[in-house]
Amino acid sequence: MPDRQAAAPYTPWSGSRLEPTIDKGAYVDKLCRIIGDVKVGANVLVAPGTSIRADEGTPFHIGSGTNIQDGVVIHGLEQGRVKGDDALDYSVWIGNNVSITHKALIHGPCYVGDDCFIGFRSTVFNARIGKGCIVMLHALIQDVEIPEGKYIPSGSIITNQQQANRLPDVQSEDLEFSHHVVGINQSLRKGYLCGESKSCAEKNRNEQERGKKSMNNGGYNNSFSSSTLSQEAIALVEGLLDQGYKIGTEHADQRHFRVGSWSSCSPIESKNRKEVINALEGCLAEHGGEYVRLFGIDPKARRRAGQMLIQRGDGKAVSPPSGRASKIASSSSSSSYAPSPAANGGRDMDLASQVRSLLSQGCKIGIEHANERRFRTSSWQSGPVIKESDPNLALGALNSLLAQYVGEYVRLIGIDPKAKRRLVEVLIQHPGAKTHVVPPAASYSPSASSTGGYTSPSLGSIPAGGGGVSMGLSEDVVGQVRSLLNQGYGISIEHADERRFRTSSWVSGGAISGNSPSEVLRGLENAVGTHGGKYVRLIGIDTKAKRRILETLIQKPGKGLANPRAASAPAVKSQPPVESYSYGNGYGNGNGNGNGSAGGGGLSQETIEQVRSLLASGFRISTEYADKRRFRVGSWKTDTAIDSSRASDVIAALESSLAQHQGEYVRLIGIDPKAKRRVLETIVQEPAKR
């Protein structure tokens, strides 16, 4: 029988015969084969029947603590490399504490980050999988980059970046399972290395028992109690931590509470449940006699995911939120607004407002449902799409669907039918919850209560035509402003006369400040009113990242305030609202947004505006193209890079690309050069239909 370790053969692409380098603490079974320049780290387990061949693509790296299970094949193409964590080039890089389970195929060029789990018979080829990802059984991952901490369900086929960006986050129980697999294989490695030594085996057994006790004390599943925090608050904390959120707190005395001016408490960096709850109790003790509230922080999107008042400054008991409201606060990770701890009726009216906002933008409303098992693995089942465009009828249909799926989780989906993508996902029902969305006789007209105290002037009482008089903000604009403020963004405006508008030379109108949404809305209306007879656009600003996340036209000369989604905007198409177009929060739509030309007819005004906005935000521009066959399978080719940051040069290069690839699909790519990721993908040319 040949050796289980061998040097790579001489080949036309390699004149050296490099051999594997295996750490002394690793266990490599005699029934496996390792060939070529393969570095195997400490405490690695390589099980029987495994083939690791660095004879074509080379070198390979297998990090410490990793287990390569029975029947796994690791190979690589001669061309193509990935950057390892040491900044060197590799055909295959597998990080530390990774589980590559039975009969999986890892084919380079490929990168698998630390703490990943690759399920049975799954295939990874020409891909990069970020740290802490869970890939379940029989999955295919090809030609994509999976962000850190994502969950890939069994049977998934992920072959384009849009699919990768929509993947759900890993849950705490998934991480526990992955860690458990690593621990089991570490025990097996030690056992195999011990051989027939009873004393060695006894030592390993004692170490494992101590590890179990330590895990139980750390508390994956401990139930916590607190003398100061309510069970509802503890449940909210646990739910937020399970979804990967951080916990923050704010406090306010009586005077500041009345005006909504909160001060931040010391940040809570820990993600351990017991430590977080201890920190919250310390915050309550430190700010006795004040109002204190907790909230979840999405570290990736940099926005709040939910909040709850946990102490009152007047000495009264805190009214617990309804079960449904607290569940929504702790379970909704992709809502476009911050969940409120208000009573059920107020929460229902927020949902009604969201439905109205989506319908007013021309979006469709759908639902998805899942039982307990499917909910834990994010395997949602599609429900029917609500065809009604009237808000009252749509809400009635939504109530009927909730009643149909009693005992299951249900989430609301907002769908852009033109771009064929989702704008909103928000959990609206959990098992055992009430199934009524809004009171049957409720009025859905916006009021002071639903717009934060702001009521727009009656459009019928103010003459059209600008002239320095504002016609009042539309419901869409009010909804956008409230959404931006809820996410912690700033508001400003820009204006332009006809000449400046034609050349996109906008003039800044300054930031709109205020202590409440109603004050900001009034300030915005006054600012717009001072620029009657001009174009005015609303700007949403991420103050921390110092970049724009929204630009939308809200006034045109002679027509007063514009509906941002209205079809009657001949001069310019506005950017979609913040839920549907965001420069910094993942990819745009890869299926086009209606602004592409057929057969290379040049760039649309909307595309030019997008290019200018991307360049103004410091992003780079590139293009990709594909014929019809490649388009169907999502296999795009990279076009010549556009190095310039001048708008005129970039637009000329884009038009040249369209002309060069007539009869093919062309898509525009926006790239964040600092984060080294894409922030936009949108089709700008499609082949002419015959």
Tab-separated table of C-alpha atoms in Angstrom, residues 320-646:
chain	number	residue	atom	x	y	z
A	320	PRO	CA	-45.493	45.022	30.156
A	321	PRO	CA	-45.972	44.897	26.388
A	322	SER	CA	-48.452	42.459	24.970
A	323	GLY	CA	-47.085	39.041	24.158
A	324	ARG	CA	-47.429	39.745	20.490
A	325	ALA	CA	-45.640	43.081	20.623
A	326	SER	CA	-42.727	41.684	22.568
A	327	LYS	CA	-42.414	38.721	20.223
A	328	ILE	CA	-42.359	41.009	17.232
A	329	ALA	CA	-39.726	43.189	18.890
A	330	SER	CA	-37.515	40.213	19.630
A	331	SER	CA	-38.028	38.350	16.373
A	332	SER	CA	-38.131	40.964	13.634
A	333	SER	CA	-34.695	41.453	12.123
A	334	SER	CA	-35.526	42.975	8.748
A	335	SER	CA	-38.274	45.418	9.646
A	336	SER	CA	-37.833	48.895	8.256
A	337	TYR	CA	-38.980	50.516	11.495
A	338	ALA	CA	-38.064	50.089	15.138
A	339	PRO	CA	-40.553	47.868	17.008
A	340	SER	CA	-42.383	49.670	19.753
A	341	PRO	CA	-43.281	48.400	23.199
A	342	ALA	CA	-46.656	50.012	22.902
A	343	ALA	CA	-49.925	48.261	23.462
A	344	ASN	CA	-51.343	45.993	20.803
A	345	GLY	CA	-53.597	48.591	19.308
A	346	GLY	CA	-50.769	51.016	18.693
A	347	ARG	CA	-48.638	48.262	17.172
A	348	ASP	CA	-51.503	47.281	14.904
A	349	MET	CA	-51.866	50.841	13.678
A	350	ASP	CA	-48.111	50.943	12.917
A	351	LEU	CA	-48.553	47.829	10.811
A	352	ALA	CA	-51.579	49.356	9.080
A	353	SER	CA	-49.498	52.434	8.269
A	354	GLN	CA	-46.764	50.244	6.835
A	355	VAL	CA	-49.270	48.406	4.640
A	356	ARG	CA	-50.655	51.730	3.427
A	357	SER	CA	-47.148	53.023	2.717
A	358	LEU	CA	-46.238	49.931	0.686
A	359	LEU	CA	-49.444	50.043	-1.347
A	360	SER	CA	-49.029	53.776	-2.020
A	361	GLN	CA	-45.594	53.006	-3.517
A	362	GLY	CA	-47.107	50.497	-5.933
A	363	CYS	CA	-45.824	47.496	-4.002
A	364	LYS	CA	-47.553	44.171	-3.474
A	365	ILE	CA	-48.256	42.600	-0.093
A	366	GLY	CA	-47.556	38.928	0.555
A	367	ILE	CA	-46.990	36.641	3.504
A	368	GLU	CA	-44.844	33.664	4.464
A	369	HIS	CA	-45.548	31.181	7.255
A	370	ALA	CA	-43.566	28.597	9.191
A	371	ASN	CA	-44.164	26.150	12.012
A	372	GLU	CA	-41.789	25.935	14.985
A	373	ARG	CA	-39.336	23.604	13.212
A	374	ARG	CA	-39.234	25.603	9.994
A	375	PHE	CA	-38.976	28.875	11.927
A	376	ARG	CA	-35.837	27.681	13.727
A	377	THR	CA	-34.144	26.941	10.372
A	378	SER	CA	-35.624	29.961	8.540
A	379	SER	CA	-37.344	27.633	6.048
A	380	TRP	CA	-40.395	29.779	5.344
A	381	GLN	CA	-43.279	28.669	3.109
A	382	SER	CA	-44.793	31.158	0.699
A	383	GLY	CA	-48.390	32.205	1.252
A	384	PRO	CA	-50.705	33.932	-1.213
A	385	VAL	CA	-50.067	37.443	-2.490
A	386	ILE	CA	-52.776	39.952	-1.574
A	387	LYS	CA	-54.104	41.341	-4.853
A	388	GLU	CA	-56.187	44.181	-3.371
A	389	SER	CA	-54.686	47.642	-3.788
A	390	ASP	CA	-57.212	49.337	-1.503
A	391	PRO	CA	-55.696	49.493	2.032
A	392	ASN	CA	-58.958	48.565	3.783
A	393	LEU	CA	-59.477	45.507	1.582
A	394	ALA	CA	-55.811	44.541	1.835
A	395	LEU	CA	-55.876	44.705	5.630
A	396	GLY	CA	-59.048	42.632	5.689
A	397	ALA	CA	-57.410	40.010	3.479
A	398	LEU	CA	-54.359	40.055	5.748
A	399	ASN	CA	-56.564	39.377	8.765
A	400	SER	CA	-58.109	36.401	6.980
A	401	LEU	CA	-54.682	34.958	6.181
A	402	LEU	CA	-53.540	35.318	9.783
A	403	ALA	CA	-56.606	33.418	10.921
A	404	GLN	CA	-55.815	30.730	8.348
A	405	TYR	CA	-52.336	30.177	9.815
A	406	VAL	CA	-53.146	30.223	13.523
A	407	GLY	CA	-50.458	28.365	15.462
A	408	GLU	CA	-47.690	29.335	13.028
A	409	TYR	CA	-45.248	32.173	12.579
A	410	VAL	CA	-46.346	34.609	9.854
A	411	ARG	CA	-44.331	37.437	8.359
A	412	LEU	CA	-45.408	40.267	6.083
A	413	ILE	CA	-43.539	40.702	2.790
A	414	GLY	CA	-43.464	43.955	0.822
A	415	ILE	CA	-42.673	43.261	-2.850
A	416	ASP	CA	-41.570	45.674	-5.575
A	417	PRO	CA	-43.252	44.099	-8.668
A	418	LYS	CA	-41.085	46.027	-11.149
A	419	ALA	CA	-37.712	45.236	-9.619
A	420	LYS	CA	-39.005	41.824	-8.493
A	421	ARG	CA	-37.439	42.068	-5.077
A	422	ARG	CA	-38.454	42.365	-1.451
A	423	LEU	CA	-38.475	45.688	0.327
A	424	VAL	CA	-39.735	44.663	3.777
A	425	GLU	CA	-39.866	41.502	5.880
A	426	VAL	CA	-41.505	41.828	9.301
A	427	LEU	CA	-42.857	39.197	11.694
A	428	ILE	CA	-46.532	39.891	12.462
A	429	GLN	CA	-47.698	36.694	14.184
A	430	HIS	CA	-46.236	33.978	16.360
A	431	PRO	CA	-47.903	30.770	17.635
A	432	GLY	CA	-50.615	31.546	20.157
A	433	ALA	CA	-50.821	35.238	19.263
A	434	LYS	CA	-53.980	37.143	18.418
A	435	THR	CA	-54.599	37.194	14.684
A	436	HIS	CA	-56.247	40.598	14.334
A	437	VAL	CA	-54.127	43.150	12.494
A	438	VAL	CA	-56.261	46.265	13.033
A	439	PRO	CA	-59.661	47.028	14.565
A	440	PRO	CA	-62.360	46.493	11.928
A	441	ALA	CA	-63.759	49.987	12.251
A	442	ALA	CA	-60.433	51.750	12.489
A	443	SER	CA	-59.805	54.753	10.315
A	444	TYR	CA	-56.635	54.384	8.320
A	445	SER	CA	-56.209	58.073	7.593
A	446	PRO	CA	-52.952	59.507	8.887
A	447	SER	CA	-53.421	61.433	12.084
A	448	ALA	CA	-51.366	63.244	14.649
A	449	SER	CA	-50.917	60.007	16.521
A	450	SER	CA	-49.629	58.092	13.525
A	451	THR	CA	-47.264	60.790	12.293
A	452	GLY	CA	-45.682	61.801	15.552
A	453	GLY	CA	-47.874	64.888	16.079
A	454	TYR	CA	-47.474	66.175	12.521
A	455	THR	CA	-50.498	66.848	10.320
A	456	SER	CA	-49.913	67.993	6.766
A	457	PRO	CA	-51.961	70.961	5.535
A	458	SER	CA	-54.964	70.116	3.408
A	459	LEU	CA	-53.976	69.985	-0.223
A	460	GLY	CA	-57.325	71.331	-1.290
A	461	SER	CA	-56.943	74.519	0.738
A	462	ILE	CA	-53.629	75.656	-0.733
A	463	PRO	CA	-53.185	76.695	-4.338
A	464	ALA	CA	-50.814	74.720	-6.536
A	465	GLY	CA	-47.908	76.147	-8.380
A	466	GLY	CA	-45.293	76.758	-5.713
A	467	GLY	CA	-44.741	80.472	-5.450
A	468	GLY	CA	-43.074	80.054	-2.112
A	469	VAL	CA	-46.084	78.288	-0.574
A	470	SER	CA	-45.735	74.617	0.349
A	471	MET	CA	-48.566	72.299	-0.543
A	472	GLY	CA	-47.833	70.026	2.462
A	473	LEU	CA	-45.827	66.796	2.596
A	474	SER	CA	-47.349	63.698	1.051
A	475	GLU	CA	-47.964	60.541	3.103
A	476	ASP	CA	-45.062	58.849	1.292
A	477	VAL	CA	-42.625	61.609	2.231
A	478	VAL	CA	-43.851	61.623	5.844
A	479	GLY	CA	-43.414	57.846	5.982
A	480	GLN	CA	-39.908	58.054	4.508
A	481	VAL	CA	-38.853	60.748	6.976
A	482	ARG	CA	-40.187	58.783	9.943
A	483	SER	CA	-38.449	55.638	8.682
A	484	LEU	CA	-35.135	57.488	8.346
A	485	LEU	CA	-35.425	59.038	11.810
A	486	ASN	CA	-36.331	55.688	13.386
A	487	GLN	CA	-33.101	54.257	11.968
A	488	GLY	CA	-31.015	57.107	13.376
A	489	TYR	CA	-30.370	58.872	10.068
A	490	GLY	CA	-30.236	62.622	9.498
A	491	ILE	CA	-32.448	64.648	7.130
A	492	SER	CA	-31.478	67.450	4.752
A	493	ILE	CA	-32.600	68.866	1.401
A	494	GLU	CA	-31.068	70.120	-1.834
A	495	HIS	CA	-32.661	72.431	-4.415
A	496	ALA	CA	-32.027	73.365	-8.042
A	497	ASP	CA	-33.562	75.654	-10.651
A	498	GLU	CA	-34.237	74.423	-14.199
A	499	ARG	CA	-30.679	75.083	-15.391
A	500	ARG	CA	-28.983	73.483	-12.411
A	501	PHE	CA	-31.399	70.557	-12.494
A	502	ARG	CA	-30.486	69.751	-16.110
A	503	THR	CA	-26.782	69.590	-15.139
A	504	SER	CA	-27.401	67.926	-11.745
A	505	SER	CA	-25.789	70.896	-9.965
A	506	TRP	CA	-27.775	70.803	-6.748
A	507	VAL	CA	-27.444	73.416	-4.010
A	508	SER	CA	-27.504	72.278	-0.386
A	509	GLY	CA	-30.440	73.510	1.667
A	510	GLY	CA	-28.909	72.492	4.983
A	511	ALA	CA	-29.796	69.878	7.585
A	512	ILE	CA	-33.279	69.691	9.083
A	513	SER	CA	-33.033	69.361	12.868
A	514	GLY	CA	-35.585	68.783	15.585
A	515	ASN	CA	-36.192	66.950	18.845
A	516	SER	CA	-39.083	64.896	17.488
A	517	PRO	CA	-40.390	63.624	14.135
A	518	SER	CA	-43.135	66.279	14.166
A	519	GLU	CA	-40.582	69.099	14.519
A	520	VAL	CA	-38.426	67.649	11.730
A	521	LEU	CA	-41.450	67.335	9.440
A	522	ARG	CA	-42.515	70.921	10.116
A	523	GLY	CA	-38.954	72.101	9.521
A	524	LEU	CA	-38.817	70.123	6.286
A	525	GLU	CA	-42.089	71.631	5.079
A	526	ASN	CA	-40.882	75.161	5.848
A	527	ALA	CA	-37.569	74.509	4.076
A	528	VAL	CA	-39.348	73.171	1.002
A	529	GLY	CA	-41.724	76.155	1.031
A	530	THR	CA	-38.840	78.616	0.796
A	531	HIS	CA	-37.821	77.085	-2.547
A	532	GLY	CA	-41.075	77.365	-4.442
A	533	GLY	CA	-40.605	77.141	-8.191
A	534	LYS	CA	-37.544	74.916	-7.827
A	535	TYR	CA	-36.763	71.230	-7.759
A	536	VAL	CA	-36.247	69.964	-4.215
A	537	ARG	CA	-34.986	66.565	-3.172
A	538	LEU	CA	-34.929	64.882	0.227
A	539	ILE	CA	-31.562	63.555	1.459
A	540	GLY	CA	-31.174	60.808	4.075
A	541	ILE	CA	-27.745	60.832	5.714
A	542	ASP	CA	-25.939	58.186	7.729
A	543	THR	CA	-24.217	60.580	10.158
A	544	LYS	CA	-21.806	57.949	11.487
A	545	ALA	CA	-20.601	56.682	8.107
A	546	LYS	CA	-20.902	60.233	6.696
A	547	ARG	CA	-22.638	59.142	3.519
A	548	ARG	CA	-26.002	59.406	1.833
A	549	ILE	CA	-28.421	56.528	1.955
A	550	LEU	CA	-31.384	58.178	0.190
A	551	GLU	CA	-32.028	60.785	-2.490
A	552	THR	CA	-35.619	61.288	-3.627
A	553	LEU	CA	-37.293	64.138	-5.513
A	554	ILE	CA	-40.157	65.667	-3.483
A	555	GLN	CA	-40.946	68.907	-5.377
A	556	LYS	CA	-41.039	69.988	-9.016
A	557	PRO	CA	-41.600	73.510	-10.376
A	558	GLY	CA	-45.271	74.224	-11.006
A	559	LYS	CA	-46.407	70.956	-9.422
A	560	GLY	CA	-45.599	71.465	-5.765
A	561	LEU	CA	-44.680	68.399	-3.767
A	562	ALA	CA	-44.151	65.257	-5.798
A	563	ASN	CA	-45.047	61.690	-4.940
A	564	PRO	CA	-41.650	59.961	-4.888
A	565	ARG	CA	-43.118	56.907	-6.589
A	566	ALA	CA	-45.511	58.671	-8.938
A	567	ALA	CA	-45.442	57.714	-12.605
A	568	SER	CA	-46.063	61.327	-13.655
A	569	ALA	CA	-42.491	62.504	-13.223
A	570	PRO	CA	-41.309	63.102	-16.791
A	571	ALA	CA	-38.273	65.193	-15.939
A	572	VAL	CA	-36.574	62.703	-13.635
A	573	LYS	CA	-37.281	59.403	-11.966
A	574	SER	CA	-36.588	59.666	-8.251
A	575	GLN	CA	-34.518	57.179	-6.330
A	576	PRO	CA	-36.630	54.480	-4.689
A	577	PRO	CA	-37.407	54.973	-0.984
A	578	VAL	CA	-34.952	53.970	1.707
A	579	GLU	CA	-36.377	50.472	2.112
A	580	SER	CA	-35.734	49.621	-1.535
A	581	TYR	CA	-32.512	51.425	-2.427
A	582	SER	CA	-29.620	51.712	-0.033
A	583	TYR	CA	-26.056	52.408	-1.013
A	584	GLY	CA	-24.527	50.851	2.089
A	585	ASN	CA	-26.707	47.912	3.174
A	586	GLY	CA	-26.080	45.104	0.733
A	587	TYR	CA	-26.618	44.660	-2.957
A	588	GLY	CA	-29.190	46.203	-5.173
A	589	ASN	CA	-31.396	44.317	-7.536
A	590	GLY	CA	-29.790	42.133	-10.141
A	591	ASN	CA	-32.891	41.795	-12.253
A	592	GLY	CA	-33.105	45.378	-13.400
A	593	ASN	CA	-35.147	48.312	-12.223
A	594	GLY	CA	-36.747	49.423	-15.372
A	595	ASN	CA	-33.980	51.775	-16.340
A	596	GLY	CA	-32.104	49.581	-18.748
A	597	SER	CA	-31.945	50.182	-22.436
A	598	ALA	CA	-32.755	47.553	-24.994
A	599	GLY	CA	-29.911	46.868	-27.311
A	600	GLY	CA	-27.554	49.624	-26.213
A	601	GLY	CA	-29.704	52.715	-26.509
A	602	GLY	CA	-27.593	54.674	-24.029
A	603	LEU	CA	-27.884	55.437	-20.319
A	604	SER	CA	-31.165	56.547	-18.832
A	605	GLN	CA	-31.452	59.662	-16.691
A	606	GLU	CA	-32.050	57.486	-13.631
A	607	THR	CA	-28.829	55.528	-14.267
A	608	ILE	CA	-26.869	58.755	-14.667
A	609	GLU	CA	-28.281	60.001	-11.353
A	610	GLN	CA	-27.302	56.715	-9.707
A	611	VAL	CA	-23.761	57.011	-11.070
A	612	ARG	CA	-23.422	60.570	-9.805
A	613	SER	CA	-24.738	59.603	-6.374
A	614	LEU	CA	-22.383	56.621	-6.097
A	615	LEU	CA	-19.365	58.708	-7.079
A	616	ALA	CA	-20.372	61.464	-4.657
A	617	SER	CA	-20.434	58.851	-1.883
A	618	GLY	CA	-16.876	57.757	-2.703
A	619	PHE	CA	-17.826	54.491	-4.429
A	620	ARG	CA	-16.235	53.071	-7.586
A	621	ILE	CA	-18.054	51.988	-10.750
A	622	SER	CA	-17.608	48.889	-12.891
A	623	THR	CA	-19.689	46.750	-15.257
A	624	GLU	CA	-20.382	43.112	-16.018
A	625	TYR	CA	-21.956	41.543	-19.092
A	626	ALA	CA	-23.567	38.237	-20.064
A	627	ASP	CA	-25.214	36.710	-23.105
A	628	LYS	CA	-28.649	35.103	-22.759
A	629	ARG	CA	-27.275	31.703	-21.795
A	630	ARG	CA	-24.967	33.070	-19.133
A	631	PHE	CA	-27.689	35.435	-17.895
A	632	ARG	CA	-30.048	32.523	-17.236
A	633	VAL	CA	-27.497	30.833	-14.960
A	634	GLY	CA	-26.206	34.061	-13.387
A	635	SER	CA	-22.685	33.671	-14.841
A	636	TRP	CA	-21.536	37.240	-15.505
A	637	LYS	CA	-18.217	38.318	-17.052
A	638	THR	CA	-16.271	41.268	-15.689
A	639	ASP	CA	-15.851	44.165	-18.109
A	640	THR	CA	-12.901	46.564	-18.295
A	641	ALA	CA	-12.454	48.372	-14.969
A	642	ILE	CA	-13.383	52.076	-14.797
A	643	ASP	CA	-10.595	53.775	-12.817
A	644	SER	CA	-11.809	57.360	-13.040
A	645	SER	CA	-13.908	59.032	-10.337
A	646	ARG	CA	-15.070	61.882	-12.610
